[in-house]
Amino acid sequence: MPTTTSDALLILKPDVLSGPFAHCSRALARDTVRGLLAVYGGAPTTSYEVPTSACAVPWALRNIDRKVLARSWYTRTIHDADVHLAALWDLLRSPGLAGDGGTATAELVLDAARALGFTDVTRERRICSYRDFLGLYARNAHFTRLAGSLRDYLVGKDIDVVFFEGSQELTTLHVLKEVLRRVVRYPIAHYDAVENLVHVSDPGATDWTFFAHVVGSTRPEAAVPSA
Amino acid sequence: MVVPGIQLHDIPDELIPREPRLGGSCVPIPTSRLMALAHSGSAVLGLHTGHLHAEKFASSVLSELHSLLRLPDDRTCVLVPVTPDVVAEAVAHEGWATHLEVRSRGAASAHWRAGRRSRVEPSAGVGPPPVIGVVAREAHGWLDDIRVAEPGTWTAVDLSRTSCPVARPVIGDIDVAFFCPSWLLGVVPGTTVVAMSPRAVAASDCGPHPTGEHSRWEPGLRALLTPRGLASCGVTATDLMMFGHAVREMAESEPTLLEARIDARLAVVRSWAQDRTWITQEPARPGHDLATALSTSIAPETIRALGAFLEANHVVYGLTGDDRPDAFHIGLYDTIAIEDLTRLLDLLDFVVAATVGR
């Protein structure tokens, strides 16, 4: 069943922090927001500034619809649509996304999440340890296929771990991820689960539980007990 | 799998081995072996298995293997696409092996023993020769046992997961020596190297079927050895390519020093085990095993739960096994970094303290 409230986990991955996708053009950022508006019925689906977005957004929509059909918890529902669609329009017209030039992709992600109704309550930038890598992916369906690539991509690199609070469908963050990675990262190519900019997890999932224990904790690591 | 008192986030990062395939049943295939698959480019991979160049490649690999194992010229040596237990079963079905006596003790030995054909007692005259079967990793001093056997005795030895094939020139003295090359050479499991003496090849040509019929197409060794080329031997070009690289690398890496490199890892485990009261026996390498079993005083169900927990979180694979439920099984393979072995031992300290408080 879809969940309506909770503390969601979102992790900004290395590419979006310091890699080649740390910044994107403002035009792409605006198209990303337009894509979100398209998902939730707040904008026409054909008016984009970057040529690739005209294909990328419908591609994202097809993927989202496929997931809605395949997964019981995945939904295109958004609560308080008037409020949050208005917030997305405000973001689209905000000074930070106006005109030419670039913008920080991480800030675009967080601003979009806030527009959807989430508040970031805990945020920690940390170097991804080997344990973090396992905590993030050990129970993930992609692990056995991509473990080596995921390890090489993540371990020793910066990640930004954000816990959100909000009274919104958790799926909206998954939808944000889907639109962002398609419009900004993979507008014309198929993607795999490695360099896809952000990771989203819902409360109770093993990766959510892991980071809930290790992020923001002031307790020292347990010492190695002597046998 | 949940183990009371411990979760992944409890384990300090520095205790988690970077290579999880440290258990005795795992093969830490080096990344270079996987990368090597690309080296052939368009030369072999993708060709149909009966292709001229694929056949030539298979022949060259087997030739190098023959040399690596220091086999006499009259020995037949092949790579077959079955696991060692299938080869053991084929031996047990040979007409010359009606008096097979499997002398080692362990899970693989028991399986081999159970697969023996019914013993046919000779009616008169000279009876069938005695046949000694051994799973080397499940036997101490098996080589001495074979050396003192009565003249004419046949021998069949499973050398899987031992250093013997390259560290000791023993294969040439055995009638049927076979081993899964994965542990020794760091390749994917699923194939078996089989080396046979001339008399074993000859005797396996057409043995009597257990039902009394006589046929060249029995499910014995001949079915595995018939040189019908790569196409029918069934080893994939991918496996053969990986195997070929492994043979070459072993040949070029001072195989005579292999034993010392494995013993260095055993020494690390032994030194660590000295002060652990929950370890009940000094770690050893029976039959030149490439893994060691840490016998413990911990309840088997706890050992099993810990192994399952570590596997489920991709921390360590293959650390436990049903054949020795009281033990942790640790790989000592050359491809394991000593640093990771040390991490594993510290990790065992941690999880044992966390779960049983020792």
Coordinates of C-alpha atoms in Angstrom, one line a residue:
Chain A
M1 CA 0.0 0.0 0.0
P2 CA 1.2 3.5 -0.7
T3 CA 2.7 5.3 2.3
T4 CA 1.6 8.8 3.0
T5 CA 3.9 10.0 5.7
S6 CA 7.3 9.3 6.8
D7 CA 11.0 9.9 7.0
A8 CA 12.5 9.1 3.6
L9 CA 16.1 8.6 2.9
L10 CA 17.8 10.2 -0.1
I11 CA 21.5 9.9 -0.9
L12 CA 23.2 12.1 -3.3
K13 CA 25.8 10.0 -5.0
P14 CA 29.4 11.0 -6.1
D15 CA 28.5 12.2 -9.6
V16 CA 26.0 14.7 -8.3
L17 CA 28.3 16.0 -5.6
S18 CA 31.7 16.4 -7.3
G19 CA 31.5 14.5 -10.5
P20 CA 30.5 15.5 -14.0
F21 CA 26.9 16.0 -13.0
A22 CA 27.5 18.2 -10.0
H23 CA 26.2 21.0 -12.1
C24 CA 23.6 21.0 -14.9
S25 CA 22.4 23.7 -17.1
R26 CA 19.6 25.8 -15.8
A27 CA 17.6 24.8 -18.9
L28 CA 18.0 21.1 -18.0
A29 CA 17.0 21.9 -14.4
R30 CA 13.9 23.7 -15.6
D31 CA 13.1 20.8 -17.9
T32 CA 13.4 18.5 -14.9
V33 CA 10.9 20.5 -12.9
R34 CA 8.7 20.5 -16.0
G35 CA 9.0 16.8 -16.1
L36 CA 7.7 16.5 -12.5
L37 CA 4.8 18.8 -13.4
A38 CA 4.1 16.5 -16.3
V39 CA 4.0 13.5 -14.1
Y40 CA 1.4 15.1 -11.8
G41 CA -0.7 16.7 -14.5
G42 CA 0.5 20.2 -14.0
A43 CA 2.1 21.0 -17.3
P44 CA 2.0 20.1 -21.0
T45 CA 4.4 17.3 -21.8
T46 CA 5.8 18.8 -25.0
S47 CA 7.3 22.2 -24.1
Y48 CA 10.9 21.7 -23.2
E49 CA 14.0 23.9 -23.7
V50 CA 16.6 21.2 -24.3
P51 CA 16.0 19.1 -27.4
T52 CA 16.7 15.8 -25.6
S53 CA 14.1 16.5 -22.9
A54 CA 11.3 16.1 -25.4
C55 CA 12.1 12.4 -25.6
A56 CA 13.6 12.1 -22.1
V57 CA 10.5 13.2 -20.2
P58 CA 8.1 10.9 -22.0
W59 CA 10.6 8.1 -21.5
A60 CA 10.6 8.8 -17.8
L61 CA 6.8 8.8 -17.8
R62 CA 6.7 5.4 -19.5
N63 CA 9.0 4.0 -16.8
I64 CA 7.0 5.5 -14.1
D65 CA 3.8 4.1 -15.5
R66 CA 5.5 0.7 -15.8
K67 CA 6.4 0.8 -12.2
V68 CA 2.9 1.9 -11.1
L69 CA 1.6 -1.3 -12.8
A70 CA 4.4 -3.5 -11.5
R71 CA 4.7 -2.4 -7.9
S72 CA 1.8 -2.1 -5.4
W73 CA 3.4 0.8 -3.5
Y74 CA 4.4 2.9 -6.5
T75 CA 1.9 5.5 -7.4
R76 CA 1.4 8.7 -9.3
T77 CA -0.7 10.1 -6.6
I78 CA 0.4 13.4 -5.0
H79 CA -1.3 14.8 -1.9
D80 CA -2.2 18.4 -1.7
A81 CA -1.6 18.7 -5.4
D82 CA -2.6 22.4 -5.6
V83 CA 0.0 23.3 -3.0
H84 CA 2.8 21.3 -4.3
L85 CA 2.3 21.9 -8.0
A86 CA 2.3 25.6 -7.2
A87 CA 5.5 25.1 -5.3
L88 CA 7.0 23.3 -8.4
W89 CA 5.9 26.2 -10.6
D90 CA 7.5 28.6 -8.1
L91 CA 10.7 26.6 -8.3
L92 CA 10.5 26.7 -12.1
R93 CA 10.3 30.5 -12.1
S94 CA 12.7 31.0 -9.2
P95 CA 15.8 33.3 -9.7
G96 CA 18.1 30.3 -9.0
L97 CA 16.8 28.6 -12.2
A98 CA 16.3 31.6 -14.3
G99 CA 18.3 32.5 -17.4
D100 CA 21.4 30.8 -18.8
G101 CA 24.3 29.3 -17.0
G102 CA 24.3 26.4 -14.6
T103 CA 23.0 25.3 -11.2
A104 CA 24.1 22.8 -8.6
T105 CA 22.3 19.5 -9.3
A106 CA 22.2 18.6 -5.6
E107 CA 20.4 21.8 -4.8
L108 CA 17.9 21.1 -7.6
V109 CA 17.2 17.7 -6.0
L110 CA 16.7 19.2 -2.6
D111 CA 14.6 22.1 -3.8
A112 CA 12.4 19.8 -5.8
A113 CA 12.0 17.5 -2.7
R114 CA 11.0 20.5 -0.6
A115 CA 8.5 21.6 -3.2
L116 CA 7.0 18.2 -3.1
G117 CA 6.4 18.6 0.7
F118 CA 9.5 17.2 2.3
T119 CA 11.8 18.8 4.9
D120 CA 15.4 17.7 5.3
V121 CA 15.9 17.1 9.0
T122 CA 19.2 15.3 9.0
R123 CA 21.9 15.8 6.4
E124 CA 25.4 14.4 6.6
R125 CA 28.1 14.5 3.9
R126 CA 30.5 11.6 4.5
I127 CA 33.0 9.5 2.7
C128 CA 31.3 6.2 1.7
S129 CA 33.0 3.4 3.7
Y130 CA 33.0 -0.2 2.6
R131 CA 30.4 -0.8 5.3
D132 CA 28.3 2.1 3.9
F133 CA 28.4 0.5 0.5
L134 CA 27.2 -2.8 2.0
G135 CA 24.6 -1.1 4.1
L136 CA 23.3 0.7 1.0
Y137 CA 23.3 -2.2 -1.5
A138 CA 23.8 -5.6 0.2
R139 CA 20.0 -6.3 0.1
N140 CA 19.4 -4.5 -3.2
A141 CA 18.3 -6.5 -6.2
H142 CA 21.1 -4.9 -8.3
F143 CA 23.8 -6.1 -6.0
T144 CA 24.8 -9.4 -7.4
R145 CA 24.8 -8.0 -10.9
L146 CA 26.7 -4.8 -10.2
A147 CA 28.5 -5.3 -6.9
G148 CA 32.0 -4.6 -8.4
S149 CA 30.9 -1.5 -10.3
L150 CA 28.9 -0.2 -7.3
R151 CA 31.9 -0.7 -5.0
D152 CA 34.3 1.0 -7.4
Y153 CA 31.8 3.9 -7.8
L154 CA 31.0 4.5 -4.2
V155 CA 33.7 3.4 -1.7
G156 CA 36.0 6.2 -0.7
K157 CA 33.9 8.8 -2.5
D158 CA 31.7 11.5 -1.0
I159 CA 28.0 10.8 -0.5
D160 CA 25.4 13.2 1.0
V161 CA 22.9 11.4 3.2
V162 CA 19.6 13.2 3.8
F163 CA 16.7 12.1 5.9
F164 CA 13.4 13.9 5.1
E165 CA 10.2 14.3 7.0
G166 CA 7.0 15.0 5.2
S167 CA 3.3 14.3 4.7
Q168 CA 3.6 13.2 1.2
E169 CA 3.6 10.0 -0.9
L170 CA 7.0 8.5 -0.6
T171 CA 6.8 7.6 -4.3
T172 CA 7.1 11.3 -5.2
L173 CA 10.8 11.1 -4.3
H174 CA 11.2 8.0 -6.5
V175 CA 9.5 9.9 -9.2
L176 CA 11.9 12.8 -8.7
K177 CA 14.8 10.3 -9.0
E178 CA 13.3 8.9 -12.2
V179 CA 12.8 12.2 -13.9
L180 CA 16.1 13.7 -12.8
R181 CA 18.3 10.8 -13.9
R182 CA 16.5 10.6 -17.3
V183 CA 16.5 14.3 -18.1
V184 CA 19.9 15.2 -16.6
R185 CA 21.9 12.0 -16.8
Y186 CA 20.6 9.6 -19.3
P187 CA 18.4 11.6 -21.8
I188 CA 19.2 9.4 -24.8
A189 CA 20.9 6.3 -23.3
H190 CA 19.7 3.4 -21.2
Y191 CA 20.9 3.6 -17.6
D192 CA 22.1 1.0 -15.2
A193 CA 21.8 1.3 -11.4
V194 CA 25.3 2.6 -10.8
E195 CA 25.8 6.3 -11.9
N196 CA 22.2 7.3 -11.4
L197 CA 22.8 10.4 -9.3
V198 CA 20.5 9.8 -6.3
H199 CA 19.3 6.9 -4.2
V200 CA 16.0 6.9 -2.5
S201 CA 14.8 4.5 0.3
D202 CA 11.7 4.2 2.3
P203 CA 11.4 3.7 6.1
G204 CA 11.9 0.1 7.2
A205 CA 14.0 -0.9 4.3
T206 CA 17.3 -2.4 5.3
D207 CA 19.4 0.5 3.7
W208 CA 17.1 3.1 5.4
T209 CA 17.6 1.3 8.8
F210 CA 21.3 1.0 8.3
F211 CA 21.8 4.7 7.6
A212 CA 19.4 5.6 10.4
H213 CA 21.8 3.9 12.8
V214 CA 25.1 5.3 11.4
V215 CA 24.2 8.8 10.3
G216 CA 24.3 11.5 13.0
S217 CA 25.3 9.1 15.6
T218 CA 27.6 10.5 18.2
R219 CA 28.4 7.2 19.8
P220 CA 31.9 5.9 18.9
E221 CA 32.4 2.8 16.9
A222 CA 32.3 -0.3 19.0
A223 CA 35.7 -1.4 20.0
V224 CA 36.8 -4.8 18.9
P225 CA 36.1 -7.1 21.9
S226 CA 38.9 -9.4 22.9
A227 CA 38.0 -13.0 22.8
Chain B
M1 CA 19.0 -14.1 8.7
V2 CA 19.0 -12.3 12.0
V3 CA 21.6 -13.1 14.7
P4 CA 20.6 -11.8 18.1
G5 CA 22.9 -9.1 19.3
I6 CA 24.4 -8.1 16.0
Q7 CA 23.6 -6.2 12.8
L8 CA 25.6 -4.9 10.0
H9 CA 25.8 -1.4 11.4
D10 CA 27.3 -2.8 14.6
I11 CA 30.3 -4.1 12.8
P12 CA 33.1 -1.6 12.5
D13 CA 34.0 -0.8 8.9
E14 CA 37.7 -1.8 9.4
L15 CA 36.7 -5.3 10.4
I16 CA 34.9 -6.0 7.1
P17 CA 37.0 -7.9 4.6
R18 CA 37.1 -6.2 1.2
E19 CA 37.1 -9.6 -0.4
P20 CA 34.1 -11.6 0.9
R21 CA 35.0 -14.9 -0.7
L22 CA 37.2 -16.0 2.2
G23 CA 35.3 -19.1 3.3
G24 CA 36.6 -22.5 2.5
S25 CA 34.0 -23.2 -0.1
C26 CA 34.5 -20.0 -2.1
V27 CA 36.9 -19.2 -4.8
P28 CA 38.3 -15.6 -4.8
I29 CA 38.7 -15.4 -8.5
P30 CA 41.1 -12.5 -9.1
T31 CA 39.8 -9.5 -11.1
S32 CA 42.7 -10.0 -13.5
R33 CA 41.2 -13.3 -14.5
L34 CA 37.9 -11.8 -15.4
M35 CA 39.6 -9.0 -17.3
A36 CA 41.7 -11.5 -19.2
L37 CA 38.6 -12.7 -21.0
A38 CA 38.8 -9.6 -23.0
H39 CA 42.3 -10.2 -24.1
S40 CA 41.5 -12.6 -26.8
G41 CA 39.4 -10.0 -28.5
S42 CA 37.9 -11.6 -31.6
A43 CA 40.2 -14.6 -31.7
V44 CA 38.3 -17.3 -29.9
L45 CA 35.3 -16.0 -27.9
G46 CA 32.2 -16.2 -30.0
L47 CA 33.5 -18.8 -32.4
H48 CA 31.5 -22.0 -32.5
T49 CA 33.3 -24.6 -30.4
G50 CA 34.3 -26.9 -33.3
H51 CA 36.0 -24.0 -35.1
L52 CA 39.6 -24.6 -36.2
H53 CA 41.0 -21.9 -34.0
A54 CA 38.9 -22.8 -31.0
E55 CA 40.2 -26.4 -31.3
K56 CA 43.8 -25.2 -31.6
F57 CA 43.4 -23.0 -28.6
A58 CA 42.0 -25.9 -26.5
S59 CA 44.9 -28.1 -27.5
S60 CA 47.5 -25.4 -26.6
V61 CA 45.8 -25.0 -23.2
L62 CA 45.9 -28.7 -22.4
S63 CA 49.5 -28.8 -23.6
E64 CA 50.5 -26.1 -21.1
L65 CA 48.5 -27.8 -18.4
H66 CA 50.4 -31.1 -19.0
S67 CA 53.6 -29.2 -18.5
L68 CA 52.5 -27.3 -15.4
L69 CA 51.5 -30.6 -13.8
R70 CA 54.8 -32.2 -14.7
L71 CA 53.1 -35.2 -16.2
P72 CA 55.0 -37.9 -18.1
D73 CA 54.3 -37.9 -21.8
D74 CA 52.3 -41.1 -21.6
R75 CA 49.7 -39.5 -19.3
T76 CA 46.3 -38.5 -20.6
C77 CA 45.2 -35.1 -19.3
V78 CA 41.9 -33.4 -20.1
L79 CA 39.6 -30.8 -18.8
V80 CA 36.0 -32.0 -18.5
P81 CA 32.8 -30.0 -17.9
V82 CA 31.7 -31.8 -14.8
T83 CA 32.3 -31.5 -11.1
P84 CA 34.8 -33.9 -9.3
D85 CA 32.0 -35.9 -7.7
V86 CA 30.9 -36.9 -11.2
V87 CA 34.4 -38.1 -12.0
A88 CA 34.5 -40.0 -8.7
E89 CA 31.3 -41.6 -9.7
A90 CA 32.7 -42.5 -13.1
V91 CA 35.7 -44.2 -11.4
A92 CA 33.3 -46.1 -9.1
H93 CA 31.5 -47.4 -12.2
E94 CA 34.7 -48.7 -13.9
G95 CA 35.1 -52.4 -14.3
W96 CA 38.6 -52.2 -12.9
A97 CA 37.3 -50.5 -9.7
T98 CA 35.0 -53.2 -8.4
H99 CA 37.2 -53.3 -5.3
L100 CA 37.4 -49.6 -4.7
E101 CA 38.2 -48.7 -1.1
V102 CA 37.7 -45.0 -0.3
R103 CA 40.1 -44.5 2.6
S104 CA 39.6 -40.9 3.5
R105 CA 36.9 -39.6 5.9
G106 CA 34.7 -36.7 5.1
A107 CA 31.6 -35.6 3.2
A108 CA 33.2 -36.0 -0.3
S109 CA 34.7 -39.3 0.7
A110 CA 31.4 -40.6 2.1
H111 CA 29.6 -39.6 -1.2
W112 CA 32.2 -41.4 -3.2
R113 CA 32.0 -44.5 -1.0
A114 CA 28.2 -44.5 -1.3
G115 CA 28.4 -44.4 -5.1
R116 CA 30.5 -47.6 -5.5
R117 CA 29.1 -50.3 -7.6
S118 CA 28.2 -53.6 -6.1
R119 CA 31.2 -55.6 -5.3
V120 CA 31.7 -58.7 -7.6
E121 CA 33.7 -61.4 -6.0
P122 CA 35.9 -63.3 -8.4
S123 CA 34.8 -66.9 -8.9
A124 CA 38.3 -68.3 -9.4
G125 CA 41.8 -67.3 -10.3
V126 CA 43.2 -63.8 -10.1
G127 CA 40.8 -61.4 -8.7
P128 CA 40.4 -57.7 -9.6
P129 CA 43.2 -55.5 -8.3
P130 CA 42.7 -53.5 -5.1
V131 CA 41.8 -49.9 -5.8
I132 CA 42.5 -47.2 -3.3
G133 CA 40.4 -44.1 -3.5
V134 CA 41.3 -40.9 -1.6
V135 CA 39.9 -37.4 -1.3
A136 CA 43.2 -35.7 -0.4
R137 CA 41.8 -32.8 1.5
E138 CA 40.0 -35.3 3.8
A139 CA 43.0 -37.4 4.6
H140 CA 46.2 -36.9 6.5
G141 CA 49.2 -38.8 5.1
W142 CA 47.3 -40.2 2.1
L143 CA 50.5 -40.2 0.0
D144 CA 52.3 -42.4 2.4
D145 CA 49.3 -44.7 2.5
I146 CA 49.4 -45.1 -1.3
R147 CA 53.2 -45.6 -1.3
V148 CA 53.0 -48.6 1.0
A149 CA 50.2 -50.2 -0.9
E150 CA 50.8 -53.6 -2.3
P151 CA 52.3 -53.8 -5.8
G152 CA 49.7 -53.5 -8.6
T153 CA 47.3 -51.5 -6.5
W154 CA 45.3 -49.0 -8.5
T155 CA 44.9 -45.5 -7.2
A156 CA 42.3 -42.8 -7.7
V157 CA 42.8 -39.5 -5.9
D158 CA 40.6 -36.4 -5.8
L159 CA 43.1 -33.5 -5.4
S160 CA 40.5 -30.8 -5.4
R161 CA 41.2 -27.8 -3.1
T162 CA 44.8 -28.9 -2.5
S163 CA 48.1 -27.5 -3.6
C164 CA 49.3 -31.0 -4.6
P165 CA 48.8 -30.8 -8.4
V166 CA 51.4 -28.1 -8.8
A167 CA 53.3 -28.1 -5.5
R168 CA 54.2 -31.8 -5.5
P169 CA 54.9 -34.0 -8.5
V170 CA 52.4 -36.7 -7.5
I171 CA 49.9 -36.9 -10.3
G172 CA 52.2 -38.9 -12.5
D173 CA 52.1 -41.7 -9.9
I174 CA 48.4 -42.0 -9.7
D175 CA 46.1 -43.9 -12.0
V176 CA 43.3 -41.4 -12.0
A177 CA 44.1 -38.0 -10.5
F178 CA 41.4 -35.4 -10.7
F179 CA 40.7 -32.0 -9.3
C180 CA 38.5 -29.0 -9.7
P181 CA 40.9 -26.3 -10.8
S182 CA 38.9 -23.4 -9.3
W183 CA 40.5 -23.3 -5.9
L184 CA 44.1 -23.9 -7.1
L185 CA 44.0 -21.6 -10.2
G186 CA 41.3 -19.1 -9.3
V187 CA 38.8 -19.9 -12.0
V188 CA 35.0 -20.4 -11.9
P189 CA 34.0 -23.9 -10.6
G190 CA 32.3 -26.4 -12.8
T191 CA 35.1 -28.2 -14.6
T192 CA 37.5 -30.9 -13.5
V193 CA 41.0 -31.7 -14.6
V194 CA 41.5 -35.5 -15.1
A195 CA 44.9 -37.1 -15.5
M196 CA 45.1 -40.8 -16.2
S197 CA 47.8 -43.5 -16.5
P198 CA 48.0 -45.5 -19.7
R199 CA 46.6 -48.6 -17.9
A200 CA 43.7 -46.7 -16.6
V201 CA 42.9 -45.3 -20.1
A202 CA 43.2 -48.8 -21.6
A203 CA 41.1 -50.4 -18.9
S204 CA 38.5 -47.8 -19.1
D205 CA 38.1 -48.3 -22.9
C206 CA 35.2 -50.7 -22.7
G207 CA 34.4 -52.0 -19.2
P208 CA 31.5 -54.3 -18.4
H209 CA 28.3 -52.7 -17.4
P210 CA 27.0 -53.3 -13.9
T211 CA 24.1 -55.1 -15.5
G212 CA 26.4 -57.4 -17.3
E213 CA 26.2 -55.9 -20.7
H214 CA 29.3 -54.9 -22.6
S215 CA 29.6 -51.6 -24.3
R216 CA 32.0 -48.8 -25.3
W217 CA 29.5 -46.2 -24.2
E218 CA 29.3 -46.8 -20.4
P219 CA 28.9 -43.9 -18.1
G220 CA 32.4 -44.3 -16.9
L221 CA 35.7 -42.4 -17.5
R222 CA 35.7 -43.1 -21.2
A223 CA 32.6 -41.1 -21.7
L224 CA 34.5 -38.1 -20.2
L225 CA 37.8 -38.7 -22.0
T226 CA 36.8 -39.5 -25.5
P227 CA 38.7 -36.9 -27.5
R228 CA 35.9 -35.5 -29.5
G229 CA 37.2 -32.0 -29.4
L230 CA 36.0 -28.8 -27.7
A231 CA 32.6 -29.0 -29.3
S232 CA 31.6 -32.2 -27.5
C233 CA 33.7 -31.9 -24.4
G234 CA 31.4 -29.2 -23.4
V235 CA 33.7 -26.8 -21.7
T236 CA 32.7 -23.3 -22.8
A237 CA 35.1 -21.1 -24.6
T238 CA 34.7 -18.6 -21.8
D239 CA 35.7 -21.2 -19.1
L240 CA 38.6 -22.4 -21.3
M241 CA 39.9 -18.9 -21.9
M242 CA 39.8 -18.2 -18.2
F243 CA 41.5 -21.5 -17.5
G244 CA 44.1 -20.9 -20.1
H245 CA 45.1 -17.6 -18.5
A246 CA 45.2 -19.2 -15.1
V247 CA 47.5 -22.0 -16.2
R248 CA 49.9 -19.6 -17.8
E249 CA 49.9 -17.3 -14.8
M250 CA 50.5 -20.2 -12.4
A251 CA 53.3 -21.5 -14.6
E252 CA 54.9 -18.0 -14.6
S253 CA 54.6 -17.4 -10.9
E254 CA 57.0 -19.9 -9.4
P255 CA 54.6 -22.7 -8.6
T256 CA 57.2 -24.3 -6.4
L257 CA 56.7 -21.4 -4.0
L258 CA 53.0 -21.9 -3.8
E259 CA 53.1 -24.1 -0.7
A260 CA 55.1 -21.5 1.2
R261 CA 52.6 -18.8 0.3
I262 CA 49.7 -21.0 1.5
D263 CA 51.6 -22.0 4.7
A264 CA 52.2 -18.3 5.4
R265 CA 48.5 -17.8 5.6
L266 CA 48.0 -20.8 7.8
A267 CA 50.7 -19.4 10.1
V268 CA 48.7 -16.2 10.5
V269 CA 45.6 -18.2 11.4
R270 CA 47.5 -20.5 13.8
S271 CA 49.2 -17.5 15.5
W272 CA 45.8 -15.8 16.0
A273 CA 44.1 -19.1 17.2
Q274 CA 46.6 -19.7 20.0
D275 CA 44.9 -17.3 22.4
R276 CA 41.3 -18.1 21.6
T277 CA 39.8 -20.5 24.1
W278 CA 36.8 -21.2 21.9
I279 CA 39.0 -22.8 19.3
T280 CA 39.5 -26.4 20.2
Q281 CA 42.2 -27.6 17.7
E282 CA 45.2 -26.2 16.1
P283 CA 44.3 -25.2 12.5
A284 CA 45.7 -27.6 10.0
R285 CA 45.9 -28.4 6.3
P286 CA 45.1 -32.1 5.9
G287 CA 46.2 -33.4 2.5
H288 CA 47.7 -30.0 1.7
D289 CA 44.3 -28.4 1.8
L290 CA 43.9 -24.9 0.5
A291 CA 41.5 -24.2 3.3
T292 CA 41.5 -24.8 7.0
A293 CA 38.7 -25.6 9.4
L294 CA 38.6 -23.8 12.8
S295 CA 37.1 -26.3 15.2
T296 CA 35.2 -24.4 17.9
S297 CA 33.3 -25.1 21.1
I298 CA 30.5 -22.9 19.8
A299 CA 27.1 -24.5 19.3
P300 CA 26.6 -25.6 15.7
E301 CA 23.4 -23.7 15.4
T302 CA 25.2 -20.5 16.4
I303 CA 27.9 -21.2 13.9
R304 CA 25.3 -21.7 11.2
A305 CA 23.4 -18.6 12.1
L306 CA 26.6 -16.5 12.0
G307 CA 27.6 -17.9 8.7
A308 CA 24.2 -17.1 7.3
F309 CA 24.2 -13.6 8.7
L310 CA 27.6 -12.8 7.2
E311 CA 26.6 -14.2 3.9
A312 CA 23.3 -12.4 3.8
N313 CA 25.1 -9.1 4.3
H314 CA 27.8 -10.0 1.7
V315 CA 30.4 -9.7 4.4
V316 CA 31.9 -13.2 4.1
Y317 CA 30.8 -16.1 2.0
G318 CA 31.2 -19.8 2.6
L319 CA 32.4 -19.7 6.2
T320 CA 30.4 -22.6 7.4
G321 CA 29.5 -26.0 6.0
D322 CA 27.3 -29.0 6.9
D323 CA 30.2 -31.4 6.8
R324 CA 31.8 -29.7 9.8
P325 CA 29.0 -27.8 11.6
D326 CA 31.3 -27.0 14.6
A327 CA 33.8 -25.2 12.5
F328 CA 34.5 -22.0 10.5
H329 CA 36.1 -22.8 7.2
I330 CA 38.7 -20.3 6.1
G331 CA 40.3 -20.2 2.6
L332 CA 44.0 -19.9 2.5
Y333 CA 44.2 -19.3 -1.2
D334 CA 47.1 -17.5 -2.8
T335 CA 44.7 -14.9 -4.2
I336 CA 43.6 -13.8 -0.7
A337 CA 45.4 -10.8 0.6
I338 CA 46.9 -11.4 4.1
E339 CA 45.3 -8.1 5.1
D340 CA 41.8 -9.5 4.4
L341 CA 42.6 -12.7 6.2
T342 CA 43.6 -10.6 9.2
R343 CA 40.4 -8.6 8.9
L344 CA 38.4 -11.9 8.8
L345 CA 40.1 -13.1 12.0
D346 CA 39.3 -9.8 13.8
L347 CA 35.8 -10.0 12.5
L348 CA 35.4 -13.5 14.0
D349 CA 36.6 -12.2 17.3
F350 CA 34.0 -9.5 17.1
V351 CA 31.0 -11.6 16.1
V352 CA 31.8 -14.4 18.5
A353 CA 32.1 -11.9 21.4
A354 CA 28.9 -10.2 20.3
T355 CA 26.9 -13.4 20.0
V356 CA 28.3 -15.8 22.6
G357 CA 30.2 -13.4 24.8
R358 CA 33.6 -15.0 24.6

